[in-house]
XYZ file of N, CA and C in Angstrom:
330
model
N 52.621 -31.344 3.458
C 51.296 -31.816 3.820
C 50.447 -30.676 4.395
N 51.029 -29.857 5.286
C 50.277 -28.760 5.885
C 49.798 -27.781 4.819
N 50.648 -27.552 3.802
C 50.286 -26.625 2.731
C 49.118 -27.160 1.920
N 49.147 -28.448 1.604
C 48.061 -29.063 0.834
C 46.749 -28.978 1.599
N 46.770 -29.358 2.862
C 45.561 -29.301 3.689
C 45.061 -27.863 3.772
N 45.960 -26.942 4.013
C 45.582 -25.531 4.118
C 44.965 -24.997 2.842
N 45.574 -25.326 1.699
C 45.027 -24.888 0.412
C 43.634 -25.463 0.182
N 43.459 -26.737 0.526
C 42.156 -27.375 0.331
C 41.090 -26.766 1.240
N 41.463 -26.468 2.473
C 40.518 -25.827 3.395
C 40.091 -24.477 2.825
N 41.053 -23.694 2.365
C 40.744 -22.368 1.822
C 39.843 -22.473 0.590
N 40.147 -23.398 -0.311
C 39.329 -23.557 -1.523
C 37.904 -23.964 -1.182
N 37.768 -24.942 -0.299
C 36.431 -25.412 0.074
C 35.661 -24.339 0.840
N 36.345 -23.623 1.696
C 35.702 -22.547 2.463
C 35.167 -21.474 1.516
N 35.994 -21.052 0.577
C 35.591 -20.005 -0.363
C 34.484 -20.491 -1.296
N 34.562 -21.736 -1.724
C 33.538 -22.293 -2.619
C 32.169 -22.313 -1.948
N 32.167 -22.382 -0.627
C 30.908 -22.436 0.108
C 30.539 -21.087 0.721
N 31.256 -20.055 0.290
C 30.990 -18.682 0.743
C 31.046 -18.546 2.264
N 31.982 -19.243 2.870
C 32.203 -19.128 4.308
C 33.400 -18.226 4.562
N 33.393 -17.558 5.696
C 34.533 -16.735 6.083
C 35.433 -17.523 7.027
N 36.628 -17.017 7.226
C 37.511 -17.625 8.223
C 36.866 -17.532 9.597
N 36.144 -16.471 9.839
C 35.453 -16.304 11.127
C 34.394 -17.397 11.313
N 33.651 -17.733 10.233
C 32.661 -18.816 10.312
C 33.331 -20.115 10.733
N 34.449 -20.450 10.078
C 35.157 -21.688 10.416
C 35.693 -21.642 11.834
N 36.213 -20.496 12.231
C 36.764 -20.357 13.583
C 35.682 -20.619 14.632
N 34.519 -20.032 14.444
C 33.413 -20.253 15.385
C 32.998 -21.714 15.395
N 32.921 -22.320 14.231
C 32.510 -23.723 14.119
C 33.494 -24.653 14.833
N 34.806 -24.376 14.676
C 35.828 -25.229 15.281
C 36.173 -24.830 16.711
N 35.752 -23.640 17.123
C 36.090 -23.179 18.466
C 37.530 -22.715 18.584
N 38.040 -22.129 17.499
C 39.396 -21.580 17.498
C 39.317 -20.122 17.042
N 40.454 -19.444 17.013
C 40.463 -18.050 16.573
C 40.511 -17.965 15.043
N 40.101 -16.814 14.524
C 40.200 -16.587 13.084
C 41.660 -16.624 12.642
N 42.538 -16.144 13.483
C 43.973 -16.168 13.181
C 44.460 -17.609 13.014
N 43.937 -18.513 13.844
C 44.298 -19.927 13.742
C 43.893 -20.477 12.370
N 42.694 -20.122 11.904
C 42.236 -20.563 10.580
C 43.180 -20.028 9.508
N 43.596 -18.801 9.646
C 44.543 -18.209 8.700
C 45.859 -18.991 8.681
N 46.333 -19.371 9.856
C 47.554 -20.186 9.943
C 47.356 -21.532 9.251
N 46.201 -22.151 9.470
C 45.915 -23.432 8.813
C 45.958 -23.277 7.299
N 45.260 -22.255 6.800
C 45.145 -22.078 5.356
C 46.480 -21.750 4.695
N 47.370 -21.119 5.414
C 48.701 -20.818 4.868
C 49.684 -21.966 5.088
N 49.239 -23.033 5.750
C 50.103 -24.180 5.987
C 51.131 -23.950 7.073
N 50.863 -23.025 7.965
C 51.804 -22.684 9.032
C 51.598 -23.500 10.302
N 50.434 -24.112 10.426
C 50.133 -24.932 11.611
C 49.409 -26.191 11.182
N 49.609 -27.247 11.967
C 48.900 -28.502 11.720
C 47.449 -28.381 12.168
N 46.576 -29.010 11.397
C 45.165 -29.097 11.759
C 44.977 -30.445 12.447
N 44.341 -30.446 13.611
C 44.159 -31.707 14.334
C 43.223 -32.623 13.544
N 43.311 -33.902 13.817
C 42.440 -34.876 13.159
C 40.977 -34.587 13.493
N 40.713 -34.215 14.733
C 39.346 -33.878 15.143
C 38.814 -32.704 14.327
N 39.632 -31.673 14.172
C 39.215 -30.510 13.391
C 39.052 -30.867 11.913
N 39.940 -31.701 11.395
C 39.822 -32.110 9.997
C 38.541 -32.902 9.770
N 38.171 -33.760 10.711
C 36.912 -34.504 10.600
C 35.717 -33.557 10.586
N 35.742 -32.571 11.466
C 34.645 -31.606 11.507
C 34.565 -30.813 10.207
N 35.726 -30.429 9.676
C 35.739 -29.678 8.416
C 35.258 -30.533 7.255
N 35.674 -31.787 7.223
C 35.223 -32.687 6.156
C 33.708 -32.821 6.200
N 33.144 -32.955 7.385
C 31.691 -33.033 7.529
C 31.030 -31.747 7.035
N 31.563 -30.627 7.451
C 30.997 -29.336 7.068
C 31.047 -29.135 5.558
N 32.181 -29.489 4.955
C 32.349 -29.276 3.522
C 31.670 -30.349 2.678
N 31.266 -31.442 3.313
C 30.612 -32.510 2.571
C 31.584 -33.333 1.742
N 32.793 -33.518 2.260
C 33.810 -34.307 1.575
C 34.364 -35.357 2.528
N 35.096 -36.291 1.987
C 35.779 -37.283 2.815
C 37.010 -36.632 3.454
N 37.435 -37.164 4.566
C 38.634 -36.668 5.229
C 39.832 -36.706 4.285
N 39.937 -37.772 3.516
C 41.061 -37.906 2.589
C 41.068 -36.809 1.522
N 39.891 -36.228 1.228
C 39.822 -35.156 0.240
C 40.565 -33.909 0.705
N 40.664 -33.714 2.013
C 41.424 -32.566 2.519
C 42.921 -32.743 2.298
N 43.353 -33.985 2.071
C 44.768 -34.280 1.842
C 45.110 -34.370 0.361
N 44.101 -34.251 -0.503
C 44.254 -34.466 -1.939
C 45.084 -33.367 -2.606
N 46.076 -33.773 -3.387
C 46.916 -32.829 -4.112
C 46.525 -32.700 -5.579
N 45.798 -33.680 -6.122
C 45.427 -33.705 -7.535
C 44.370 -32.632 -7.831
N 44.679 -31.713 -8.757
C 43.769 -30.622 -9.080
C 42.428 -31.101 -9.623
N 42.432 -32.151 -10.445
C 41.173 -32.646 -11.009
C 40.256 -33.196 -9.921
N 40.840 -33.944 -8.980
C 40.028 -34.469 -7.882
C 39.532 -33.346 -6.977
N 40.355 -32.314 -6.802
C 39.923 -31.173 -5.994
C 38.727 -30.477 -6.643
N 38.755 -30.362 -7.970
C 37.643 -29.714 -8.671
C 36.358 -30.522 -8.499
N 36.463 -31.844 -8.519
C 35.281 -32.662 -8.282
C 34.752 -32.433 -6.871
N 35.653 -32.329 -5.909
C 35.233 -32.073 -4.525
C 34.513 -30.731 -4.414
N 35.042 -29.727 -5.102
C 34.415 -28.409 -5.065
C 33.046 -28.436 -5.725
N 32.895 -29.216 -6.776
C 31.608 -29.312 -7.460
C 30.569 -29.946 -6.548
N 30.990 -30.879 -5.698
C 30.072 -31.565 -4.800
C 29.735 -30.725 -3.570
N 30.631 -29.814 -3.223
C 30.468 -29.039 -1.994
C 29.186 -28.213 -2.038
N 28.451 -28.240 -0.942
C 27.208 -27.494 -0.809
C 27.524 -26.044 -0.452
N 26.641 -25.160 -0.822
C 26.692 -23.791 -0.299
C 26.072 -23.847 1.087
N 26.558 -23.030 1.981
C 26.039 -23.140 3.342
C 25.669 -21.793 3.936
N 24.913 -21.842 5.014
C 24.523 -20.648 5.753
C 25.671 -20.257 6.682
N 25.482 -19.178 7.400
C 26.607 -18.656 8.167
C 26.467 -18.704 9.677
N 25.342 -19.107 10.233
C 25.261 -19.152 11.685
C 25.879 -20.458 12.201
N 26.348 -20.426 13.428
C 27.030 -21.596 13.988
C 26.107 -22.813 14.059
N 24.861 -22.617 14.464
C 23.946 -23.759 14.544
C 23.631 -24.292 13.150
N 23.538 -23.399 12.153
C 23.335 -23.850 10.779
C 24.512 -24.689 10.314
N 25.722 -24.277 10.656
C 26.913 -25.025 10.244
C 26.918 -26.415 10.863
N 26.526 -26.524 12.125
C 26.440 -27.837 12.776
C 25.436 -28.726 12.052
N 24.273 -28.175 11.734
C 23.236 -28.950 11.041
C 23.662 -29.338 9.637
N 24.306 -28.435 8.929
C 24.770 -28.727 7.572
C 25.836 -29.814 7.604
N 26.761 -29.728 8.535
C 27.809 -30.749 8.648
C 27.194 -32.117 8.927
N 26.213 -32.170 9.812
C 25.546 -33.429 10.117
C 24.838 -33.974 8.884
N 24.118 -33.131 8.180
C 23.405 -33.553 6.973
C 24.371 -34.093 5.917
N 25.466 -33.408 5.715
C 26.439 -33.854 4.711
C 27.031 -35.208 5.091
N 27.275 -35.438 6.374
C 27.804 -36.729 6.824
C 26.775 -37.828 6.546
N 25.507 -37.545 6.784
C 24.453 -38.514 6.502
C 24.422 -38.845 5.011
N 24.507 -37.838 4.168
C 24.494 -38.058 2.712
C 25.689 -38.897 2.284
N 26.871 -38.568 2.777
C 28.067 -39.340 2.415
C 27.954 -40.785 2.886
N 27.438 -41.002 4.081
C 27.253 -42.370 4.575
C 26.244 -43.122 3.720
N 25.182 -42.458 3.315
C 24.190 -43.080 2.440
C 24.832 -43.495 1.109
N 25.632 -42.614 0.539
C 26.298 -42.934 -0.728
C 27.257 -44.112 -0.574
N 27.950 -44.187 0.547
C 28.837 -45.324 0.809
C 28.034 -46.613 0.896
N 26.905 -46.558 1.572
C 26.066 -47.755 1.704
C 25.541 -48.192 0.332
N 25.188 -47.249 -0.508
C 24.726 -47.580 -1.857
C 25.815 -48.302 -2.642
N 27.051 -47.832 -2.534
C 28.178 -48.472 -3.243
C 28.401 -49.891 -2.716
N 28.303 -50.067 -1.408
C 28.486 -51.395 -0.816
C 27.395 -52.346 -1.299
N 26.171 -51.866 -1.364
C 25.062 -52.707 -1.828
C 25.202 -53.103 -3.286
N 25.893 -52.300 -4.070
C 26.096 -52.599 -5.486
C 27.136 -53.682 -5.703
N 27.958 -53.960 -4.704
C 29.022 -54.966 -4.841
C 28.502 -56.337 -4.825
């Protein structure tokens, strides 16, 4: 499980042109910690996974996804982002709003 989460974090981070340092600043951890996460050497807390899902514009469950086809869809949806910490906070918030809007649209269609 740690390896899958780590691989997904690395793929999403790279797809959005973010560095490990960007993620470290956003999460309030060291760059080395991000490296450990991406290599599957340490568990990522649920709080950190939620923040990353918001930042990447994906569902929390997408960070646990092992299916390559579903991962590619997640990468296609992922936004490119800026690199300052305040920009990352704003982008994560915006992506959460968009995902919530899409969920509400699906519910209304039922």
